[in-house]
Coordinates of C-alpha atoms in Angstrom, one line a residue:
M20 CA 16.4 13.9 4.3
K21 CA 14.6 11.2 6.0
V22 CA 10.8 10.4 5.9
K23 CA 8.5 7.7 7.2
T24 CA 6.3 6.7 4.5
A25 CA 3.0 5.0 4.8
A26 CA 1.5 1.7 3.7
K27 CA -2.0 1.4 2.0
I28 CA -4.9 -1.0 2.2
N29 CA -7.7 -1.4 -0.1
L30 CA -11.1 -0.8 1.8
S31 CA -12.6 -2.0 -1.4
L32 CA -11.2 -3.7 -4.5
D33 CA -12.9 -4.6 -7.6
V34 CA -11.9 -5.7 -11.1
T35 CA -14.3 -4.1 -13.6
G36 CA -12.9 -5.0 -17.0
K37 CA -10.1 -6.3 -19.0
L38 CA -8.8 -4.6 -22.3
E39 CA -7.4 -6.5 -25.4
N40 CA -3.7 -5.5 -24.2
G41 CA -4.3 -7.5 -21.2
Y42 CA -4.5 -4.6 -18.6
H43 CA -7.3 -4.7 -16.2
T44 CA -9.5 -1.8 -15.1
I45 CA -10.1 -1.4 -11.3
E46 CA -12.4 0.3 -8.9
S47 CA -11.2 0.6 -5.4
V48 CA -10.8 2.8 -2.3
F49 CA -7.4 3.2 -1.2
Q50 CA -6.3 4.3 2.4
T51 CA -3.0 5.1 3.9
V52 CA -2.3 3.3 7.2
G53 CA 0.3 3.9 9.8
L54 CA 2.6 1.2 9.2
Y55 CA 5.7 2.6 7.7
D56 CA 8.9 2.2 5.9
E57 CA 11.8 4.6 6.6
I58 CA 13.6 6.2 3.6
S59 CA 16.8 8.3 3.9
V60 CA 18.0 10.4 0.8
D61 CA 21.3 12.1 0.4
L62 CA 22.3 14.1 -2.4
T63 CA 25.7 13.1 -4.1
E64 CA 27.8 14.2 -6.9
N65 CA 26.7 11.3 -9.3
G66 CA 25.3 8.0 -9.5
I67 CA 22.7 6.2 -7.5
E68 CA 23.4 4.1 -4.4
I69 CA 20.8 2.1 -2.7
S70 CA 20.9 0.0 0.5
C71 CA 18.1 -1.9 2.3
E72 CA 17.5 -2.9 6.0
L73 CA 15.0 -5.6 6.7
P74 CA 13.8 -6.8 10.0
E75 CA 14.4 -10.5 10.7
M76 CA 10.6 -11.3 10.4
F77 CA 10.7 -10.4 6.8
E78 CA 13.8 -12.2 5.8
T79 CA 11.9 -15.3 4.8
A80 CA 9.8 -13.3 2.1
D81 CA 11.2 -13.0 -1.4
P82 CA 14.6 -10.8 -1.4
I83 CA 14.2 -7.2 -2.0
P84 CA 16.7 -6.1 -4.8
C85 CA 19.2 -3.5 -3.7
D86 CA 20.3 -2.4 -7.1
E87 CA 18.6 -1.0 -10.2
R88 CA 15.7 -3.3 -10.1
N89 CA 14.4 -1.6 -7.0
I90 CA 11.5 0.8 -7.7
A91 CA 13.1 3.3 -5.3
Y92 CA 16.2 3.3 -7.7
K93 CA 14.0 3.8 -10.9
A94 CA 12.1 6.8 -9.1
A95 CA 15.5 8.5 -8.5
K96 CA 16.5 7.7 -12.1
R97 CA 13.4 9.1 -13.5
F98 CA 13.4 12.2 -11.3
F99 CA 16.8 13.0 -12.5
E100 CA 15.7 12.4 -16.1
E101 CA 12.5 14.6 -15.8
T102 CA 14.3 17.6 -14.1
G103 CA 17.8 17.4 -15.9
R104 CA 19.5 17.4 -12.6
E105 CA 23.1 16.3 -13.2
T106 CA 23.7 14.9 -9.6
G107 CA 23.3 11.7 -7.8
C108 CA 21.8 10.3 -4.4
R109 CA 22.2 7.7 -1.7
I110 CA 19.3 5.9 -1.0
H111 CA 18.6 3.8 2.3
I112 CA 15.4 1.8 2.9
K113 CA 14.5 0.6 6.3
K114 CA 11.5 -1.8 6.0
G115 CA 8.5 -1.9 8.1
I116 CA 5.9 -2.8 5.6
P117 CA 5.8 -6.5 4.8
S118 CA 6.6 -7.3 1.1
Q119 CA 4.1 -9.4 -1.1
A120 CA 1.3 -8.1 1.2
G121 CA -0.7 -6.0 -1.3
M122 CA 0.1 -2.9 0.9
G123 CA 2.1 -0.9 -1.6
G124 CA 5.5 -1.3 0.1
G125 CA 7.7 -0.6 -3.1
S126 CA 5.2 2.1 -4.5
T127 CA 5.3 4.0 -1.3
D128 CA 9.2 3.9 -1.2
A129 CA 9.3 5.3 -4.8
A130 CA 6.9 8.2 -3.7
A131 CA 9.1 8.8 -0.7
V132 CA 12.2 9.2 -3.0
L133 CA 10.4 11.5 -5.5
Y134 CA 9.4 13.5 -2.4
C135 CA 12.5 13.8 -0.8
L136 CA 14.4 14.4 -4.1
N137 CA 12.1 17.2 -5.0
K138 CA 12.7 18.9 -1.7
L139 CA 16.4 18.5 -1.7
T140 CA 16.7 20.2 -5.2
G141 CA 14.5 23.1 -4.4
E142 CA 11.0 21.6 -5.4
P143 CA 11.4 21.7 -9.3
L144 CA 8.3 19.9 -9.8
D145 CA 4.9 20.7 -8.3
K146 CA 2.5 18.1 -6.9
S147 CA 0.9 17.2 -10.2
Q148 CA 4.2 17.0 -12.1
L149 CA 5.3 14.8 -9.0
E150 CA 2.1 12.5 -9.6
E151 CA 3.0 12.3 -13.3
T152 CA 6.3 11.3 -12.8
G153 CA 5.1 8.6 -10.2
A154 CA 2.7 7.3 -12.8
K155 CA 5.7 6.4 -15.2
I156 CA 7.2 4.3 -12.3
G157 CA 4.2 2.3 -11.1
A158 CA 0.3 2.6 -11.0
D159 CA 0.1 3.0 -7.2
V160 CA 3.0 5.6 -6.8
P161 CA 0.9 8.8 -7.7
F162 CA -1.7 7.9 -4.7
F163 CA 1.3 8.0 -2.4
I164 CA 2.3 11.4 -3.4
T165 CA -0.5 12.6 -1.2
G166 CA -2.1 9.5 0.5
G167 CA -5.2 9.7 2.7
T168 CA -8.6 8.4 1.5
A169 CA -9.3 8.1 -2.2
Y170 CA -11.4 6.5 -4.9
V171 CA -9.2 5.0 -7.6
G172 CA -10.3 3.9 -10.9
G173 CA -9.2 3.0 -14.4
F174 CA -5.7 1.3 -14.2
G175 CA -5.1 3.1 -11.1
E176 CA -4.3 6.5 -12.5
Q177 CA -7.8 8.0 -11.8
I178 CA -7.3 9.2 -8.2
T179 CA -10.0 11.2 -6.5
A180 CA -9.6 12.2 -2.8
I181 CA -12.9 11.5 -0.7
S182 CA -13.8 12.4 2.9
D183 CA -11.1 11.8 5.5
Y184 CA -11.2 8.2 7.0
S185 CA -8.3 8.5 9.3
G186 CA -8.2 7.5 12.9
K187 CA -9.6 4.0 12.6
I188 CA -8.0 1.5 14.6
L189 CA -6.9 -1.6 12.6
V190 CA -4.9 -4.8 13.1
I191 CA -2.8 -5.9 9.9
A192 CA -1.7 -9.3 9.8
K193 CA 0.2 -11.6 7.2
G194 CA 1.2 -15.2 6.9
Q195 CA 4.0 -16.7 4.9
E196 CA 1.7 -17.5 1.9
G197 CA 1.9 -15.1 -1.3
V198 CA 0.6 -14.8 -4.6
S199 CA 2.3 -12.8 -7.6
T200 CA -0.1 -10.0 -8.9
P201 CA -0.1 -11.6 -12.6
V202 CA -1.3 -15.0 -11.1
A203 CA -4.1 -13.2 -8.9
Y204 CA -5.4 -11.5 -11.9
S205 CA -5.6 -14.6 -14.0
K206 CA -7.4 -16.2 -11.2
V207 CA -9.9 -13.2 -11.2
D208 CA -10.3 -13.6 -14.8
S209 CA -11.5 -17.2 -14.3
L210 CA -14.0 -16.5 -11.6
V211 CA -17.7 -17.6 -12.6
N212 CA -20.4 -15.2 -11.5
P213 CA -18.1 -13.4 -8.9
V214 CA -19.6 -11.2 -6.4
H215 CA -18.4 -7.7 -7.0
P216 CA -17.7 -5.3 -3.9
Q217 CA -20.0 -2.5 -3.6
T218 CA -17.5 0.4 -4.1
Q219 CA -19.7 3.2 -5.0
K220 CA -21.9 2.5 -1.8
L221 CA -18.6 2.6 0.3
V222 CA -17.5 5.9 -1.3
D223 CA -20.9 7.3 -0.5
A224 CA -21.0 6.1 3.0
V225 CA -17.3 7.5 3.8
N226 CA -18.4 10.7 2.3
S227 CA -21.5 10.9 4.4
G228 CA -19.7 10.0 7.6
D229 CA -21.6 7.0 8.0
E230 CA -20.1 4.9 10.9
N231 CA -21.2 1.6 9.3
A232 CA -19.3 2.3 6.1
Y233 CA -17.2 -1.0 6.9
K234 CA -20.2 -3.1 5.7
Y235 CA -19.1 -2.1 2.3
F236 CA -15.4 -3.3 2.7
G237 CA -14.7 -6.0 0.2
N238 CA -12.2 -7.4 -2.4
L239 CA -12.7 -9.5 -5.3
F240 CA -9.2 -11.0 -5.1
E241 CA -10.0 -12.8 -1.8
D242 CA -12.2 -15.5 -3.3
A243 CA -10.0 -15.7 -6.5
V244 CA -6.6 -16.4 -4.7
G245 CA -8.3 -18.4 -2.0
L246 CA -5.4 -18.5 0.4
N247 CA -5.8 -20.5 3.6
E248 CA -3.9 -18.4 5.8
V249 CA -6.0 -15.3 4.8
S250 CA -9.2 -17.3 5.7
D251 CA -7.5 -18.2 9.1
I252 CA -6.5 -14.6 9.8
K253 CA -9.9 -13.4 8.9
Q254 CA -11.6 -16.0 11.2
K255 CA -9.2 -15.1 14.1
M256 CA -9.9 -11.4 13.6
T257 CA -13.7 -12.0 13.5
E258 CA -13.8 -14.3 16.5
N259 CA -11.9 -11.5 18.4
G260 CA -13.8 -8.3 17.9
A261 CA -13.2 -7.2 14.4
L262 CA -16.0 -5.3 12.8
S263 CA -14.8 -6.4 9.4
S264 CA -11.9 -8.2 8.0
V265 CA -10.8 -8.0 4.5
M266 CA -7.6 -9.2 2.4
T267 CA -6.1 -6.1 0.9
G268 CA -4.7 -5.6 -2.6
S269 CA -3.9 -9.0 -4.5
G270 CA -2.8 -10.5 -1.4
S271 CA -1.6 -11.7 1.1
A272 CA -2.0 -9.3 4.1
V273 CA -5.6 -9.1 5.9
F274 CA -6.7 -6.1 7.7
G275 CA -9.4 -5.9 10.6
L276 CA -11.2 -3.0 11.7
F277 CA -11.9 -2.7 15.5
S278 CA -13.9 -0.2 17.6
D279 CA -11.2 0.2 20.3
K280 CA -7.4 -0.3 20.6
Q281 CA -7.7 -2.6 23.5
T282 CA -9.6 -5.3 21.6
A283 CA -7.2 -4.8 18.6
E284 CA -4.3 -5.4 20.8
K285 CA -5.7 -8.4 22.3
C286 CA -6.4 -9.8 18.7
C287 CA -3.0 -8.8 17.4
E288 CA -1.4 -10.9 20.2
I289 CA -3.6 -13.9 19.6
L290 CA -2.3 -13.7 15.7
R291 CA 1.3 -13.4 16.9
K292 CA 0.9 -16.5 18.7
S293 CA -0.1 -18.3 15.7
D294 CA 3.3 -17.0 14.1
Y295 CA 1.6 -14.4 11.7
F296 CA 3.2 -10.9 11.4
S297 CA 0.6 -8.8 13.2
A298 CA 0.5 -5.1 13.9
V299 CA -1.9 -2.5 15.5
C300 CA -2.1 0.7 13.7
E301 CA -4.7 3.5 12.5
T302 CA -5.8 4.8 9.0
V303 CA -3.8 8.0 8.5
G304 CA -4.6 11.0 6.3
E305 CA -1.1 11.5 4.4
S306 CA 1.8 9.4 3.3
F307 CA 4.7 11.1 4.5
I308 CA 6.1 12.0 8.0
V309 CA 9.4 14.0 7.8
V310 CA 11.9 12.6 10.4
E311 CA 14.8 15.0 9.6

C-alpha cells in the first residue's frame, strides 16, 4: 500500500504552562497542508525493514535514521505489539516534507504506517484505537490519523476538530537554520513578559467562517528562538503579498497566507532565488491520499 501523507502547520501555537516533570502544556490550532511524504508499506513474513529517499535539497539537513530509531519503524513495531500480529513489513519513505521544520514530518510518517498496516491487516484497530496507539509513539501522531483543522491542548493529546479551513493558499519556506525542540522550549521558558497568541479567538474566527481569521495567527516560539532566516523569510513574504506570515512549530519553517495563487507563486520564486526551500500549497482537510 502506498499513501501520500500531509505535513502540518500551527496556525497558532502557545505554551500555557510547565509541570514539575518538565513537560509543557500547549494551546494550538493544527492544520494539515498539501506538502507530502510518500509512504510505501508491504507486509512480509517477519522483521521490519525501512528505507528512505531524500531529494537533494534536503541532504544538508540532519540525516534521517533509516533503522529502528526512525519513528516510522517504531510505529510498525508498536502496531504489531498492540494487535498481536506475527508478521513483518517493509517501509519506504520518500521525503517531500523538510525535516527540522516544525511541520510534523516524522509524526505524519508514523501515522501513515499505522494507517497502512491497519488497512493491510483487515483493520483490527478502529480510529480511536489507532489514535491511542499513535499517542504512545509521539505527541503529534494522533492528530495525523485524521488531519484537517483542530484545536490542540494539554501535551498535544487533547484534539478537538474545528471548522474546515481547507483550500487556503500558502507559501511554505525554510532556510538552513534549525533549533532542537528542547532548546526551543528552554528559550520559551526564559521569555520575560511574552505576548501570547490569541488562540481561542482564532478558534472562534475559524468556526464562524471569518475571512479575517488570519489576524489571530501567531507563535510564541518565534520570538523565543529568534532565527535570522525566519525574520528574513517573513519580511520577504509580507513585502510580496502575504496576508500573514508566521513560523510553524518550534521552527524553522515559515508559512505565508495568500489571497491568490499567482501572488503566492511570485513570492515562492523570490524566496527560491534567495536559496530557501519554498513551495506553494493549500490547506487540506485530511492527512492521507491513497496512491495504490
